[in-house]
Amino acid sequence: MKKPYGLGLVAITLIGVPALALQDQVITTQQGQLIPYIPPPTDQVITTASATAAETGGEPITNEQRKELFGGVYDRTRPGVYMIRAKNSDLCVEQVVTPTMSMEESFLRMRPCNAAISYQHFAILPGQWGNSIRPAALDYRNNQFYSCTQVAEGVLFGPPRIDMWICSSEGLERQGDDQLKIHQQQRHFKIVNRSDGAYTTIQTMDFENCWDIRGGNVVTDADIIRWTCHAGPGQQFQLDWVRPLAQNDEKAHLLKYGWDWGPDGHRRFVKARGIELPGGNYAEFETINDDGTYCSHRCLETATCKGWTWTGDGFTRPGQSVAGPPKCYLKSTVGSPINWGARNFYRTVSGIVR
């Protein structure tokens, strides 16, 4: 089946998701569970950064540094395997597939939630245009998920379903950048949590369309379609964490977008240049002048580490006249970031593990 060029907005809530605190509170998980978490809203980060700059002599945090520390609006969902549950119900999104059905005939419908049913498991991965939502049980081989959910192409009458197609863009490059972009946009959704935590929206490039349970009714066997966003019950979902990805699942792809393997699954390790995270140190040691690479990977090795700062050759704080050797600071709590400006852009870098 061909699929239309359009993107949509979805509503989803992350169960048990702790938020990153603004001052010196610890990012934790509940009862040892593996759960995704959401960093603070952008406006809160701006307020905190401005106060820090005034108190320390540092500069205001830039938008790029803020994104590197806390993630962009659309890349905060931790890679992993989830179930997609209709809000306030016991129905979950399930992939419809039969032995005689081709991949392009497969679609999504609502069924009673059952964690033992693999067709209710979806791998969520970061991408250039947002997140891809990939069936975890279909077309998985060699540590890669080859199928993606997308808006059905070529539908002339009625709303298009959300169905499956190959994720790869192979062969489209020769058709031009516009065709390649359309292909990718169809297979990527922007997962954005509501500020009150009620649910999350999954948006496409036009920000106008959503996944919707057909008819707006949360009933068994209803299929999932693209429809104009209205935030009604049929467009409100929550993401239930199932498990982390395997260590080598989509390894090159995840590294490209700043996610690496840690003791409890994949965590984000993007470097924020010119930034120091003060306080909260549980370990510090001299290291090498490697732009913080070793330091960041030491932090990822343990669940205790919530953030890190590396200082290199030539780095000095106000009032400090002599620079010390390169050092790594591993942190069990994350405080307010300090921006030491362009002069220290390559002399200090930090990251928050999430």
PDB file of N, CA and C in Angstrom, residues 17-23 37-50 61-63 65-67 69-76 192-197 337 352 354:
ATOM      1  N   VAL A  17       8.337   8.255  35.320  1.00  0.00           N
ATOM      2  CA  VAL A  17       9.494   8.971  34.800  1.00  0.00           C
ATOM      3  C   VAL A  17       9.895  10.087  35.744  1.00  0.00           C
ATOM      4  N   PRO A  18      11.071  10.006  36.381  1.00  0.00           N
ATOM      5  CA  PRO A  18      11.506  11.088  37.248  1.00  0.00           C
ATOM      6  C   PRO A  18      12.066  12.232  36.427  1.00  0.00           C
ATOM      7  N   ALA A  19      11.932  13.443  36.909  1.00  0.00           N
ATOM      8  CA  ALA A  19      12.443  14.613  36.196  1.00  0.00           C
ATOM      9  C   ALA A  19      13.779  15.037  36.760  1.00  0.00           C
ATOM     10  N   LEU A  20      14.602  15.629  35.925  1.00  0.00           N
ATOM     11  CA  LEU A  20      15.868  16.178  36.352  1.00  0.00           C
ATOM     12  C   LEU A  20      15.607  17.433  37.160  1.00  0.00           C
ATOM     13  N   ALA A  21      16.128  17.485  38.396  1.00  0.00           N
ATOM     14  CA  ALA A  21      15.888  18.627  39.252  1.00  0.00           C
ATOM     15  C   ALA A  21      16.730  19.808  38.816  1.00  0.00           C
ATOM     16  N   LEU A  22      16.296  21.009  39.211  1.00  0.00           N
ATOM     17  CA  LEU A  22      16.976  22.206  38.747  1.00  0.00           C
ATOM     18  C   LEU A  22      18.214  22.529  39.559  1.00  0.00           C
ATOM     19  N   GLN A  23      18.231  22.218  40.857  1.00  0.00           N
ATOM     20  CA  GLN A  23      19.386  22.597  41.660  1.00  0.00           C
ATOM     21  C   GLN A  23      20.283  21.388  41.867  1.00  0.00           C
ATOM     22  N   TYR A  37      13.590   9.094  31.635  1.00  0.00           N
ATOM     23  CA  TYR A  37      13.304  10.293  32.396  1.00  0.00           C
ATOM     24  C   TYR A  37      13.324  11.492  31.480  1.00  0.00           C
ATOM     25  N   ILE A  38      12.688  12.571  31.945  1.00  0.00           N
ATOM     26  CA  ILE A  38      12.538  13.772  31.141  1.00  0.00           C
ATOM     27  C   ILE A  38      13.253  14.919  31.832  1.00  0.00           C
ATOM     28  N   PRO A  39      14.143  15.634  31.150  1.00  0.00           N
ATOM     29  CA  PRO A  39      14.800  16.784  31.762  1.00  0.00           C
ATOM     30  C   PRO A  39      13.850  17.950  31.968  1.00  0.00           C
ATOM     31  N   PRO A  40      14.291  18.990  32.683  1.00  0.00           N
ATOM     32  CA  PRO A  40      13.382  20.092  32.988  1.00  0.00           C
ATOM     33  C   PRO A  40      12.964  20.842  31.744  1.00  0.00           C
ATOM     34  N   PRO A  41      11.804  21.502  31.783  1.00  0.00           N
ATOM     35  CA  PRO A  41      11.393  22.315  30.641  1.00  0.00           C
ATOM     36  C   PRO A  41      12.426  23.376  30.333  1.00  0.00           C
ATOM     37  N   THR A  42      12.504  23.779  29.060  1.00  0.00           N
ATOM     38  CA  THR A  42      13.527  24.718  28.616  1.00  0.00           C
ATOM     39  C   THR A  42      13.493  26.025  29.384  1.00  0.00           C
ATOM     40  N   ASP A  43      12.299  26.549  29.688  1.00  0.00           N
ATOM     41  CA  ASP A  43      12.249  27.849  30.353  1.00  0.00           C
ATOM     42  C   ASP A  43      12.833  27.783  31.756  1.00  0.00           C
ATOM     43  N   GLN A  44      12.692  26.635  32.431  1.00  0.00           N
ATOM     44  CA  GLN A  44      13.286  26.487  33.748  1.00  0.00           C
ATOM     45  C   GLN A  44      14.808  26.460  33.658  1.00  0.00           C
ATOM     46  N   VAL A  45      15.321  25.823  32.647  1.00  0.00           N
ATOM     47  CA  VAL A  45      16.769  25.771  32.484  1.00  0.00           C
ATOM     48  C   VAL A  45      17.331  27.169  32.264  1.00  0.00           C
ATOM     49  N   ILE A  46      16.642  27.975  31.455  1.00  0.00           N
ATOM     50  CA  ILE A  46      17.102  29.338  31.197  1.00  0.00           C
ATOM     51  C   ILE A  46      17.178  30.125  32.496  1.00  0.00           C
ATOM     52  N   THR A  47      16.150  30.022  33.330  1.00  0.00           N
ATOM     53  CA  THR A  47      16.122  30.758  34.587  1.00  0.00           C
ATOM     54  C   THR A  47      17.286  30.350  35.474  1.00  0.00           C
ATOM     55  N   THR A  48      17.519  29.049  35.609  1.00  0.00           N
ATOM     56  CA  THR A  48      18.609  28.567  36.437  1.00  0.00           C
ATOM     57  C   THR A  48      19.949  29.035  35.906  1.00  0.00           C
ATOM     58  N   ALA A  49      20.155  28.941  34.595  1.00  0.00           N
ATOM     59  CA  ALA A  49      21.432  29.329  34.009  1.00  0.00           C
ATOM     60  C   ALA A  49      21.703  30.814  34.211  1.00  0.00           C
ATOM     61  N   SER A  50      20.683  31.656  34.101  1.00  0.00           N
ATOM     62  CA  SER A  50      20.869  33.084  34.251  1.00  0.00           C
ATOM     63  C   SER A  50      21.307  33.426  35.666  1.00  0.00           C
ATOM     64  N   ILE A  61      23.924  30.551  29.675  1.00  0.00           N
ATOM     65  CA  ILE A  61      23.946  29.306  28.916  1.00  0.00           C
ATOM     66  C   ILE A  61      23.334  29.549  27.541  1.00  0.00           C
ATOM     67  N   THR A  62      23.998  29.103  26.503  1.00  0.00           N
ATOM     68  CA  THR A  62      23.474  29.268  25.146  1.00  0.00           C
ATOM     69  C   THR A  62      22.439  28.188  24.846  1.00  0.00           C
ATOM     70  N   ASN A  63      21.650  28.403  23.811  1.00  0.00           N
ATOM     71  CA  ASN A  63      20.662  27.407  23.411  1.00  0.00           C
ATOM     72  C   ASN A  63      21.313  26.083  23.043  1.00  0.00           C
ATOM     73  N   GLN A  65      24.220  24.864  24.163  1.00  0.00           N
ATOM     74  CA  GLN A  65      24.681  24.210  25.386  1.00  0.00           C
ATOM     75  C   GLN A  65      23.514  23.600  26.155  1.00  0.00           C
ATOM     76  N   ARG A  66      22.396  24.309  26.188  1.00  0.00           N
ATOM     77  CA  ARG A  66      21.217  23.797  26.881  1.00  0.00           C
ATOM     78  C   ARG A  66      20.745  22.496  26.236  1.00  0.00           C
ATOM     79  N   LYS A  67      20.728  22.466  24.913  1.00  0.00           N
ATOM     80  CA  LYS A  67      20.291  21.253  24.218  1.00  0.00           C
ATOM     81  C   LYS A  67      21.260  20.109  24.472  1.00  0.00           C
ATOM     82  N   LEU A  69      23.126  19.621  27.095  1.00  0.00           N
ATOM     83  CA  LEU A  69      22.998  19.154  28.467  1.00  0.00           C
ATOM     84  C   LEU A  69      21.698  18.392  28.708  1.00  0.00           C
ATOM     85  N   PHE A  70      20.592  18.951  28.256  1.00  0.00           N
ATOM     86  CA  PHE A  70      19.290  18.418  28.624  1.00  0.00           C
ATOM     87  C   PHE A  70      18.534  17.761  27.486  1.00  0.00           C
ATOM     88  N   GLY A  71      19.087  17.836  26.270  1.00  0.00           N
ATOM     89  CA  GLY A  71      18.401  17.279  25.123  1.00  0.00           C
ATOM     90  C   GLY A  71      17.456  18.294  24.511  1.00  0.00           C
ATOM     91  N   GLY A  72      17.207  18.142  23.215  1.00  0.00           N
ATOM     92  CA  GLY A  72      16.242  19.002  22.551  1.00  0.00           C
ATOM     93  C   GLY A  72      14.830  18.608  22.941  1.00  0.00           C
ATOM     94  N   VAL A  73      13.877  19.399  22.525  1.00  0.00           N
ATOM     95  CA  VAL A  73      12.484  19.129  22.869  1.00  0.00           C
ATOM     96  C   VAL A  73      12.054  17.754  22.374  1.00  0.00           C
ATOM     97  N   TYR A  74      12.636  17.316  21.243  1.00  0.00           N
ATOM     98  CA  TYR A  74      12.149  16.101  20.601  1.00  0.00           C
ATOM     99  C   TYR A  74      13.087  14.895  20.737  1.00  0.00           C
ATOM    100  N   ASP A  75      14.152  15.000  21.540  1.00  0.00           N
ATOM    101  CA  ASP A  75      15.052  13.842  21.640  1.00  0.00           C
ATOM    102  C   ASP A  75      15.268  13.428  23.084  1.00  0.00           C
ATOM    103  N   ARG A  76      14.210  13.549  23.895  1.00  0.00           N
ATOM    104  CA  ARG A  76      14.336  13.245  25.318  1.00  0.00           C
ATOM    105  C   ARG A  76      13.872  11.842  25.677  1.00  0.00           C
ATOM    106  N   VAL A 192       6.788  14.366  22.464  1.00  0.00           N
ATOM    107  CA  VAL A 192       6.917  15.519  23.358  1.00  0.00           C
ATOM    108  C   VAL A 192       5.973  15.349  24.536  1.00  0.00           C
ATOM    109  N   ASN A 193       6.515  15.416  25.743  1.00  0.00           N
ATOM    110  CA  ASN A 193       5.685  15.249  26.935  1.00  0.00           C
ATOM    111  C   ASN A 193       4.952  16.538  27.282  1.00  0.00           C
ATOM    112  N   ARG A 194       3.703  16.414  27.632  1.00  0.00           N
ATOM    113  CA  ARG A 194       2.984  17.570  28.164  1.00  0.00           C
ATOM    114  C   ARG A 194       3.659  18.030  29.454  1.00  0.00           C
ATOM    115  N   SER A 195       3.653  19.329  29.691  1.00  0.00           N
ATOM    116  CA  SER A 195       4.340  19.864  30.862  1.00  0.00           C
ATOM    117  C   SER A 195       3.739  19.377  32.169  1.00  0.00           C
ATOM    118  N   ASP A 196       2.439  19.020  32.179  1.00  0.00           N
ATOM    119  CA  ASP A 196       1.817  18.541  33.406  1.00  0.00           C
ATOM    120  C   ASP A 196       1.910  17.021  33.547  1.00  0.00           C
ATOM    121  N   GLY A 197       2.586  16.376  32.581  1.00  0.00           N
ATOM    122  CA  GLY A 197       2.791  14.932  32.677  1.00  0.00           C
ATOM    123  C   GLY A 197       1.576  14.092  32.357  1.00  0.00           C
ATOM    124  N   PRO A 337      24.525  24.401  35.835  1.00  0.00           N
ATOM    125  CA  PRO A 337      25.704  24.501  34.968  1.00  0.00           C
ATOM    126  C   PRO A 337      26.252  25.921  34.900  1.00  0.00           C
ATOM    127  N   ILE A 352      25.429  15.442  31.125  1.00  0.00           N
ATOM    128  CA  ILE A 352      24.479  14.875  32.069  1.00  0.00           C
ATOM    129  C   ILE A 352      23.997  13.556  31.500  1.00  0.00           C
ATOM    130  N   ARG A 354      21.593  10.649  30.804  1.00  0.00           N
ATOM    131  CA  ARG A 354      20.138  10.515  30.870  1.00  0.00           C
ATOM    132  C   ARG A 354      19.665   9.420  29.925  1.00  0.00           C
TER     133      ARG A 354
END
